[in-house]
Short mmCIF file of C-alpha atoms (C1' of nucleotides) in Angstrom, two decimals:
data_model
loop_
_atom_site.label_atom_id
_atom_site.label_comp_id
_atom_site.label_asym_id
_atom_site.label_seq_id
_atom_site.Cartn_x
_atom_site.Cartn_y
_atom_site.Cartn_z
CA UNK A 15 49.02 52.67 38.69
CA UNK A 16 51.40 51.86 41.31
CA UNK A 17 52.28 54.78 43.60
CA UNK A 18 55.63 53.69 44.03
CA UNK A 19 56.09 54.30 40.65
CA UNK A 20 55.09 58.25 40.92
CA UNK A 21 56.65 58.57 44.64
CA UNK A 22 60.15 57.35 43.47
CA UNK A 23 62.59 59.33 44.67
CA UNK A 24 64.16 60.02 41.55
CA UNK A 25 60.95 61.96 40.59
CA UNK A 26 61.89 64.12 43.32
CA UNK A 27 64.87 65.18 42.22
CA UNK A 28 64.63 65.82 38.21
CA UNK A 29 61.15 67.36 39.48
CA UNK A 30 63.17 69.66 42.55
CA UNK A 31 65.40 70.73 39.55
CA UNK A 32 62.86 71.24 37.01
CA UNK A 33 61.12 73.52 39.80
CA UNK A 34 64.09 75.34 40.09
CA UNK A 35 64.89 75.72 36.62
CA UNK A 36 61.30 77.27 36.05
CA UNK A 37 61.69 79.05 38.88
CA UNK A 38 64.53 81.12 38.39
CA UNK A 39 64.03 81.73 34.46
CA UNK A 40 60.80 83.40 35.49
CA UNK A 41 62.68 85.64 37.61
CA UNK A 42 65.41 86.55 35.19
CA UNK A 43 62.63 86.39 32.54
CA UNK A 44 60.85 89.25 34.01
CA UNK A 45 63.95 91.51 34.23
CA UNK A 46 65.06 90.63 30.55
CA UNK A 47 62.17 91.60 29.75
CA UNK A 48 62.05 94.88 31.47
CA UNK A 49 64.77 95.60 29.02
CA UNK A 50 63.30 94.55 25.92
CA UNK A 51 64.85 91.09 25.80
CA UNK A 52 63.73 87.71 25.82
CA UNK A 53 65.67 85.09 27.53
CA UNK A 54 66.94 83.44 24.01
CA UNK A 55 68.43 86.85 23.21
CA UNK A 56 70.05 87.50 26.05
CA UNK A 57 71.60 84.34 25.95
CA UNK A 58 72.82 85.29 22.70
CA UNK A 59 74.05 88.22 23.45
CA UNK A 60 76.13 86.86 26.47
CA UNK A 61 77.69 83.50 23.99
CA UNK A 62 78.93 86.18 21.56
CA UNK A 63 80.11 88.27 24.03
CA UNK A 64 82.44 85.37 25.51
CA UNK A 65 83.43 84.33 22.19
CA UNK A 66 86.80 85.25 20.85
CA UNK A 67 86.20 88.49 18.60
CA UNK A 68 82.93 88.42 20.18
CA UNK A 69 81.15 86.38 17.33
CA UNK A 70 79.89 82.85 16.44
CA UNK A 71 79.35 80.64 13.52
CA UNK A 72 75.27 80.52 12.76
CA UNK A 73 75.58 76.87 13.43
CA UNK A 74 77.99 77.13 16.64
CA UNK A 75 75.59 79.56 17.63
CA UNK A 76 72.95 77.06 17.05
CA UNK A 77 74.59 74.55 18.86
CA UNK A 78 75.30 76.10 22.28
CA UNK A 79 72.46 78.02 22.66
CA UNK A 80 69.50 75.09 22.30
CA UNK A 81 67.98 76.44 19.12
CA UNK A 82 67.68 74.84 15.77
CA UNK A 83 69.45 76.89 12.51
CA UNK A 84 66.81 77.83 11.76
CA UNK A 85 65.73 79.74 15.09
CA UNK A 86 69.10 81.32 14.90
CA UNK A 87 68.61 82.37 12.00
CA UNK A 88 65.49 84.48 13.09
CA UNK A 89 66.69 85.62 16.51
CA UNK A 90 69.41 86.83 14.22
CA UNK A 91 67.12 88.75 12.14
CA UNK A 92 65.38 90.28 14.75
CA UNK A 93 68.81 91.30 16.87
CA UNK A 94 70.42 92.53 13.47
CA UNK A 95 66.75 94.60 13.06
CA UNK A 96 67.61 95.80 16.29
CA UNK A 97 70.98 96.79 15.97
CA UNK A 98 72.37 94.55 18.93
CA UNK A 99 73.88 92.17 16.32
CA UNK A 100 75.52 92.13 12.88
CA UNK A 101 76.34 89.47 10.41
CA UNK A 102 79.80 89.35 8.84
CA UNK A 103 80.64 87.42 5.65
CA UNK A 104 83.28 84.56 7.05
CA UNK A 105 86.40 84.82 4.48
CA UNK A 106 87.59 81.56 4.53
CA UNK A 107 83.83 79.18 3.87
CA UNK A 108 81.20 81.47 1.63
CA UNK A 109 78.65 79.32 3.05
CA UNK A 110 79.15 80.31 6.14
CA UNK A 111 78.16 83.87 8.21
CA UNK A 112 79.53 85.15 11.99
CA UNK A 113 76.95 86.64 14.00
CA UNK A 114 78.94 89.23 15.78
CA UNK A 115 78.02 91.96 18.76
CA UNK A 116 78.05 95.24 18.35
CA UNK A 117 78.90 97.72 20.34
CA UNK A 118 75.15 98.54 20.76
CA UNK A 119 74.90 94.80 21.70
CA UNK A 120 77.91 95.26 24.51
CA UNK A 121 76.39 98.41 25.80
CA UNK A 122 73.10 96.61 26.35
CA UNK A 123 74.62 93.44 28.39
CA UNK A 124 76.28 96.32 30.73
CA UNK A 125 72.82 97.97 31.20
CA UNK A 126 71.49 94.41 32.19
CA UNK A 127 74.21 92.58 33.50
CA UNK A 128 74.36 94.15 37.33
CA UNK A 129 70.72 93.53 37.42
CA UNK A 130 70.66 89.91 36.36
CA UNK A 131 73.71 88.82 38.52
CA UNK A 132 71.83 90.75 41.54
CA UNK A 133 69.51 88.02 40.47
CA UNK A 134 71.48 85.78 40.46
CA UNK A 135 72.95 86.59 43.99
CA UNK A 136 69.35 86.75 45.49
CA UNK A 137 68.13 83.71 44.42
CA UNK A 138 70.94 80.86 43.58
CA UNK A 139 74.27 81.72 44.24
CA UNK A 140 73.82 83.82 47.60
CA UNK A 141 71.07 81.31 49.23
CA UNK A 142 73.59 78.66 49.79
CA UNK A 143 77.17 79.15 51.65
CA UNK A 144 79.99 78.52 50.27
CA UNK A 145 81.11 75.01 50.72
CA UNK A 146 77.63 73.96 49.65
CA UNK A 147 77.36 75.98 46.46
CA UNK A 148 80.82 74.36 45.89
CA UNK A 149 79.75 71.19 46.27
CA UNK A 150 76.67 71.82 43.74
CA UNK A 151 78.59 73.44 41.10
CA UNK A 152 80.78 70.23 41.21
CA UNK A 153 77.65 68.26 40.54
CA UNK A 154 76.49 70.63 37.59
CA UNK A 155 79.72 70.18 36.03
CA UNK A 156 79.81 66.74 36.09
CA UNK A 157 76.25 65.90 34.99
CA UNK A 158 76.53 69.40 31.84
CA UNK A 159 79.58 67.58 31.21
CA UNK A 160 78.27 64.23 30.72
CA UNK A 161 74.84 65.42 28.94
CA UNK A 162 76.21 68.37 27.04
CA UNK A 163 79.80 67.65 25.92
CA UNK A 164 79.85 70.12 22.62
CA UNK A 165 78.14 72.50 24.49
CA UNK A 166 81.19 75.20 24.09
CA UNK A 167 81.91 73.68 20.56
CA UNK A 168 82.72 76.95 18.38
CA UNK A 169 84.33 79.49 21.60
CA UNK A 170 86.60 76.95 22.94
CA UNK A 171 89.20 77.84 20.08
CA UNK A 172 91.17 80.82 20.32
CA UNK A 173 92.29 82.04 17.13
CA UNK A 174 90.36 84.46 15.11
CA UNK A 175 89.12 83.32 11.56
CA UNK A 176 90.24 80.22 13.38
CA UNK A 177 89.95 76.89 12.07
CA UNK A 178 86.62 77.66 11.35
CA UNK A 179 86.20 75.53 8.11
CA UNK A 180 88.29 72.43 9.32
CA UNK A 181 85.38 71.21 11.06
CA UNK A 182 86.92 71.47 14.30
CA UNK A 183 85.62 68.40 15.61
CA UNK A 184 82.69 66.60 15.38
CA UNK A 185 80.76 68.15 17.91
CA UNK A 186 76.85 67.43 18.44
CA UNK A 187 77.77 63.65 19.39
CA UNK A 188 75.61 62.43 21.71
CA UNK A 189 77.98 60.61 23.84
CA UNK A 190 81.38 62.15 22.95
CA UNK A 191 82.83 62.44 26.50
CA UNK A 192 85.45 65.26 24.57
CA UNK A 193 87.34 66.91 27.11
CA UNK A 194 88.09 70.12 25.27
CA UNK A 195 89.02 72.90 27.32
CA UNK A 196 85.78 74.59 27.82
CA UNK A 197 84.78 78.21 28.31
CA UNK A 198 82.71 77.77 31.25
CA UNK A 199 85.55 75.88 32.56
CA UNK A 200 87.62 78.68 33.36
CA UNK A 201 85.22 80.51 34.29
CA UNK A 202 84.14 79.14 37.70
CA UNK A 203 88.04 78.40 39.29
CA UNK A 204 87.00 80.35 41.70
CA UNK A 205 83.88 80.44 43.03
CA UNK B 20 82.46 96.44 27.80
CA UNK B 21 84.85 94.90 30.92
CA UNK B 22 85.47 91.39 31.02
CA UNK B 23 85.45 91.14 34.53
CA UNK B 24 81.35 91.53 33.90
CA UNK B 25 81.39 88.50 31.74
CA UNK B 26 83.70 86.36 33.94
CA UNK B 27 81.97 86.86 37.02
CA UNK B 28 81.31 83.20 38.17
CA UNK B 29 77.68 83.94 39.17
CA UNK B 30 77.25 84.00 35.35
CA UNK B 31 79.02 81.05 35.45
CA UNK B 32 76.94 78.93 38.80
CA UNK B 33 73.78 79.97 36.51
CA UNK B 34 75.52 78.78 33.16
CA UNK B 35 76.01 75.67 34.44
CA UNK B 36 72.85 75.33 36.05
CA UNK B 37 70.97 75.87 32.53
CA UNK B 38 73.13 74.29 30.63
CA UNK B 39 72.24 71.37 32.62
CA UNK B 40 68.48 71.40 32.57
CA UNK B 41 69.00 72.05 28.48
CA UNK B 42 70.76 69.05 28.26
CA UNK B 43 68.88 66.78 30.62
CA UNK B 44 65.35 68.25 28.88
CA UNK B 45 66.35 67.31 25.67
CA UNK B 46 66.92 63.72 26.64
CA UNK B 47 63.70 63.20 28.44
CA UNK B 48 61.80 65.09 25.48
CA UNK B 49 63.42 62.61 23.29
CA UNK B 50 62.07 59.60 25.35
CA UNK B 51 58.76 61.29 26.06
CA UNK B 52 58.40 62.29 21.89
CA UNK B 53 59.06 58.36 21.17
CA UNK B 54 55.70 57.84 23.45
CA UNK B 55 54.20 60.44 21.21
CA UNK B 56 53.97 63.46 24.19
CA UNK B 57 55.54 66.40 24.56
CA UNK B 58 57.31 67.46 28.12
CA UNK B 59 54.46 69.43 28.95
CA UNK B 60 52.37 67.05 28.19
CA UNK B 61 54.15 64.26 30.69
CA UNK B 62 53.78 67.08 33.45
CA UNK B 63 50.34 67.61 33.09
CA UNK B 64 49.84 63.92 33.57
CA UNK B 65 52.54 63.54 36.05
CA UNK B 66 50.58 66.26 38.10
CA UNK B 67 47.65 65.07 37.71
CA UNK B 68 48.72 61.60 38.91
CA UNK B 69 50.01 62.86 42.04
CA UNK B 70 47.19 65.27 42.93
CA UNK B 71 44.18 64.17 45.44
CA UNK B 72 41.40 62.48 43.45
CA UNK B 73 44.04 62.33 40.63
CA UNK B 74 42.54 65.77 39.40
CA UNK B 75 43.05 69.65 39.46
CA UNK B 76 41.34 72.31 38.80
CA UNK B 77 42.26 74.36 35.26
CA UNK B 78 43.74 77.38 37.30
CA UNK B 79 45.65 75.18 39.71
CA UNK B 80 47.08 73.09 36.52
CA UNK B 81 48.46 76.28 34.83
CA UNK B 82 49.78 77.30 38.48
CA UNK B 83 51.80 74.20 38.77
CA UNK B 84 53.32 74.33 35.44
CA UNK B 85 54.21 77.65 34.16
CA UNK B 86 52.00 77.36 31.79
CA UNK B 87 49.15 79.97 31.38
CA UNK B 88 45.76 79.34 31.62
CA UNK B 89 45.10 79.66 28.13
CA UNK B 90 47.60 76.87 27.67
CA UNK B 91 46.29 74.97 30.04
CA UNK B 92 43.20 75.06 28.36
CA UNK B 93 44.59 73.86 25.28
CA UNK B 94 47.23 71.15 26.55
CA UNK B 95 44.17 69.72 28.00
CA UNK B 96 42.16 70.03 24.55
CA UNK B 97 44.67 67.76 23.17
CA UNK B 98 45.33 65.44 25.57
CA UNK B 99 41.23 65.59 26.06
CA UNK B 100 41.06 64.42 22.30
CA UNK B 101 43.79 61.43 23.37
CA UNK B 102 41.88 60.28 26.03
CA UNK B 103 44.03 60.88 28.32
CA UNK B 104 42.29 63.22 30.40
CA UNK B 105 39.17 64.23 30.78
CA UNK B 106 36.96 67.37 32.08
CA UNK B 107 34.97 67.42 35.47
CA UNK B 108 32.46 69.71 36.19
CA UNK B 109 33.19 71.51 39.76
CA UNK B 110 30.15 70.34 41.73
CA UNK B 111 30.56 73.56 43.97
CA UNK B 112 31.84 76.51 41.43
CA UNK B 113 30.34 76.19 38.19
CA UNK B 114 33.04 78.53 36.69
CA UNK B 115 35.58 75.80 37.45
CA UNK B 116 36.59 72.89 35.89
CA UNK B 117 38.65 69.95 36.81
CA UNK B 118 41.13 67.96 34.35
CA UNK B 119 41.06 64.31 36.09
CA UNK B 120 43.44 61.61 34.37
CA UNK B 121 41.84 58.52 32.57
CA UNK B 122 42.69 54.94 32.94
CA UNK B 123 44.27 55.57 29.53
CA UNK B 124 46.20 58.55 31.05
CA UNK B 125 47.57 56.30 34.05
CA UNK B 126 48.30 53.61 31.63
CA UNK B 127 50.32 55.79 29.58
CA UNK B 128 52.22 56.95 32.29
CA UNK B 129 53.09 53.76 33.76
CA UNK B 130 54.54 53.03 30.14
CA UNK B 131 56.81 56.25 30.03
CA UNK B 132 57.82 56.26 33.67
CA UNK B 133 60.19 53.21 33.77
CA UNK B 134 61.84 54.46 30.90
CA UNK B 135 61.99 57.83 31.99
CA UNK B 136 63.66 57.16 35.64
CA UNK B 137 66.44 55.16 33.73
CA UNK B 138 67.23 58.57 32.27
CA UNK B 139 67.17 60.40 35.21
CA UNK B 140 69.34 57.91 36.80
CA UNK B 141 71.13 57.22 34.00
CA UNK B 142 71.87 61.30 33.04
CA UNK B 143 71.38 62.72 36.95
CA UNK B 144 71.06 61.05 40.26
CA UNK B 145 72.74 58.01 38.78
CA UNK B 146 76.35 60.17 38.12
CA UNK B 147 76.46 61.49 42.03
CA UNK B 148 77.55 59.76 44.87
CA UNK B 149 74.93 59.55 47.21
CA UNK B 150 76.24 62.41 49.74
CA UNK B 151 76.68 64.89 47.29
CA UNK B 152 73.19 64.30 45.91
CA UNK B 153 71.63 64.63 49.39
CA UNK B 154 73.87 68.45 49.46
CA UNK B 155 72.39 69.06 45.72
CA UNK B 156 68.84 68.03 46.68
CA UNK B 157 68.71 70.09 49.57
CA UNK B 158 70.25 72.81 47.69
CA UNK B 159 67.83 72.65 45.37
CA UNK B 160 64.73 72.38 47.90
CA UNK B 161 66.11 75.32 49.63
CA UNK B 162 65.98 77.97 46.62
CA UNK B 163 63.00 76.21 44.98
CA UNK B 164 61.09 77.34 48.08
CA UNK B 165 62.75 80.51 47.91
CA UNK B 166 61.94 81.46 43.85
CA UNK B 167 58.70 79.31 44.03
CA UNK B 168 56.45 79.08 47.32
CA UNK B 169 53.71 78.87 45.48
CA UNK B 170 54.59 75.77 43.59
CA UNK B 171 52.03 74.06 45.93
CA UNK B 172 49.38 76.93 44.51
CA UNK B 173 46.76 73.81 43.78
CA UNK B 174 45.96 73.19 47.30
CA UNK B 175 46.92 77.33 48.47
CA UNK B 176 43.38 78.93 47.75
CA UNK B 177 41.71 77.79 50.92
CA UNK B 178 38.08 78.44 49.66
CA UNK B 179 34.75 76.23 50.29
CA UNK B 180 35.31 73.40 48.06
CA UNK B 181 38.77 72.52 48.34
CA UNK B 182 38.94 72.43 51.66
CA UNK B 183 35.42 70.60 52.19
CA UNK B 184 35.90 68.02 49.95
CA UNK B 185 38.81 65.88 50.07
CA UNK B 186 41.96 67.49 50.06
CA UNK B 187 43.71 65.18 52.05
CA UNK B 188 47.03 67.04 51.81
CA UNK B 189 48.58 69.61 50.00
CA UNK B 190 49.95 66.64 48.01
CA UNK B 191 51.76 68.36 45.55
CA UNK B 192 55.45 66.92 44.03
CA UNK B 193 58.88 66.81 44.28
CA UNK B 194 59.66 66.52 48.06
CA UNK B 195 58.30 63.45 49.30
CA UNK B 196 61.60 62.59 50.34
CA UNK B 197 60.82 65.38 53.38
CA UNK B 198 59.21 64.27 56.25
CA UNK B 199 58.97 67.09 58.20
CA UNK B 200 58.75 70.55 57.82
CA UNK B 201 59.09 71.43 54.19
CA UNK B 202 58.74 75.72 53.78
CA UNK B 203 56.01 74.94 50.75
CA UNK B 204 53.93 72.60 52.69
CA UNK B 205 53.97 75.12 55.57
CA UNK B 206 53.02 77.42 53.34
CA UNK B 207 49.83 75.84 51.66
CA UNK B 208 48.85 75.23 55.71
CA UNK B 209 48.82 78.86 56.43
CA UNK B 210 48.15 80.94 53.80
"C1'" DG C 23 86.65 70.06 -15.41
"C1'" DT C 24 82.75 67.34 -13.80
"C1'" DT C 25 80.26 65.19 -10.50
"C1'" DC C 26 79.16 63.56 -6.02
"C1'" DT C 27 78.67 64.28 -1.28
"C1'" DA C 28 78.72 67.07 2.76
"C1'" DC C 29 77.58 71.38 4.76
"C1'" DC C 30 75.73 76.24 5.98
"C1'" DT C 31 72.01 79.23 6.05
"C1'" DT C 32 67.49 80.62 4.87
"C1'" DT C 33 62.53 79.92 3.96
"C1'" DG C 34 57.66 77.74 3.87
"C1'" DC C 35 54.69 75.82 6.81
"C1'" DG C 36 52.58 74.22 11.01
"C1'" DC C 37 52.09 73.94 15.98
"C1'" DA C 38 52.25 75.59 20.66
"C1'" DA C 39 51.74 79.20 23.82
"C1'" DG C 40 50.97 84.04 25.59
"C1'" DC C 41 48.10 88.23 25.84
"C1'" DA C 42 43.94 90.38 25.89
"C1'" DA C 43 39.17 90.33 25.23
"C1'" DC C 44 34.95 87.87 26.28
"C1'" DT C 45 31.42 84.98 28.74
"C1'" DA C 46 29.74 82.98 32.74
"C1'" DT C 47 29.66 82.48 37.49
"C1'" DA C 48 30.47 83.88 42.42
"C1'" DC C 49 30.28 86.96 46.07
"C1'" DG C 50 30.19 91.40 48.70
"C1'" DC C 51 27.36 95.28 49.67
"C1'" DA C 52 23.73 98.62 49.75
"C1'" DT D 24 17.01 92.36 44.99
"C1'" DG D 25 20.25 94.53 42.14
"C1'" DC D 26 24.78 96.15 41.21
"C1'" DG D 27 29.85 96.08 41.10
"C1'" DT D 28 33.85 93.59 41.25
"C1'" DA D 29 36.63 89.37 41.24
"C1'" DT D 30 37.53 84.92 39.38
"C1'" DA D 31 37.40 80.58 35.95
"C1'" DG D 32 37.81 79.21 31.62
"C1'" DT D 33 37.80 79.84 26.46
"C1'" DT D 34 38.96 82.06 22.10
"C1'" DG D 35 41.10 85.40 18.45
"C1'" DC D 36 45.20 86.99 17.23
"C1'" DT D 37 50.15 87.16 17.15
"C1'" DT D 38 54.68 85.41 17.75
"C1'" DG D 39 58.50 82.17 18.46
"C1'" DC D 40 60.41 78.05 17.04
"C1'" DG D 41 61.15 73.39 14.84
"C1'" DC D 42 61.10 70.48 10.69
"C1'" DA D 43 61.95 69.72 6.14
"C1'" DA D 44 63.15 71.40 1.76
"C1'" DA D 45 65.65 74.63 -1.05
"C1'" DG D 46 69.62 77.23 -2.63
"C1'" DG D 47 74.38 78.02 -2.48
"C1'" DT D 48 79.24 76.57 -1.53
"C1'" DA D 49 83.31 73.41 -0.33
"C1'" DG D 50 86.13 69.61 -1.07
"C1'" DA D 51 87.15 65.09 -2.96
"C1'" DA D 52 87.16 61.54 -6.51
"C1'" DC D 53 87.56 60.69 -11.12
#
DNA sequence: GTTCTACCTTTGCGCAAGCAACTATACGCA
DNA sequence: TGCGTATAGTTGCTTGCGCAAAGGTAGAAC
């Protein structure tokens, strides 16, 4: 074994991000979890809550949050146990069912949300200055846009029952370089 | 629930930054799956490669990669059964163990890792211009020291053994890129 | 209308991982 | 020496999640 091979600089950097990654989800972990939480869920909670009418297809769900169906289908059960979550019957496809927030839900994410984005502050955003965080949130975007392109596949459409059974668009291709006005998108004009 | 909560591009800078590591993970766990391992599986050997006397103890494993110990222990069960580790008594602490890598281990690896820095070229470094990878990299060196100084944990617990025998360096990943004064290796030095 | 194909969600099953309890060893202290 | 406490690793139990199959529905072709 070569150690060129294992000193390659490229290691570096997928391992510096990896670090990070770990890092940080440890941190917000152990707050999330101070409120009863586990990451997945709160990461639920927050897609519905940016989704128009504050719900989401099972599979949409599915596919921007990095579970299979079928762990949406349990986190589901266990937020809908819990009350932070409800499934409604969707009118126009009978095979398919919105997970939507309720209010319990919202009222959670404002319990947590200060915390987490103190979080946030103290160990990402407010360790770099400006011009550098800039400069890394250009890089994010273009790499999540080249490795994740359907990542905002059901919120990125506006209307309500929404073209929900016309298949939007494909979605889930691996390589579909969609443009597609994303959520996330908007989000960060300003930072 | 206000909107300006959910908009707030912190939410956003973190977004971004997770949905990039979901994306890139499920790439390399696609690769690494086709070799028959699972990520955690390539990081135990990938640490193991890179640590002094290709070996670490159980406890400094599970330090290293956010797994617990009682993972550890079973990660290296498996990958104990594969051959491609194997257990070391501690000559100087019978209550320790080491997990060294095998020839078979090192083999393995130097099957995956071509492969594996195509995809992080291919799907990371490969999609910045060199400038604004430097600003990422040290971006991310500066706030993986900050949520993580004890990434280096392996070579931190100064006792009798470690630091008799061997031990060259805090070896430890990512930032061989950094000559000088990196926070973690400081760290290991003095704690 | 019937049938075929494509989908959406749920469920059965298995694996991986964490917690806590347990064993064995190390080390400080009287 | 003997005891108390801290640490290393393993194991029982539980839980979360993925895969694959099942059950139900939509839409198209005929």
């Amino acid at each position: 074994m070569s150690d060129d091979l294992l000193d390659d600089p490229r290691l570096t950097a997928v391992g510096l991000f990896f670090e990070v990654h770990t890092g940080l989800n440890a941190r917000f972990a152990a707050q999330l979890c101070e409120h009863g939480l586990s990451p997945v869920e709160f990461e639920v909670l927050m897609r519905l809550a940016r989704s128009p009418d504050r719900q989401l297809r099972m599979t949409d769900l599915a596919s921007q949050t990095s579970l299979s169906t079928s762990g949406v289908t349990r986190v589901v059960d266990r937020m809908e146990r819990d009350r932070y979550i409800a499934r409604r019957a969707c009118s126009s496809d009978r095979r398919s069912s919105y997970a939507v927030i309720t209010q319990s839900g919202l009222t959670k994410l404002e319990q947590i949300l200060p915390g987490h984005l103190a979080l946030v502050e103290e160990w990402f955003t407010g360790r770099l200055p400006g011009d550098q965080l800039a400069t890394v949130l250009d890089a994010l975007r273009t790499i999540r846009d080249a490795v994740n392109p359907g990542a905002t596949a059901g919120s990125s459409l506006g209307d309500s029952d929404r073209a929900s059974h016309s298949r939007p668009r494909p979605e889930e291709q691996s390589d579909g370089a969609e443009p597609s006005g994303d959520a996330a998108e908007r989000l960060v004009v300003e930072v």
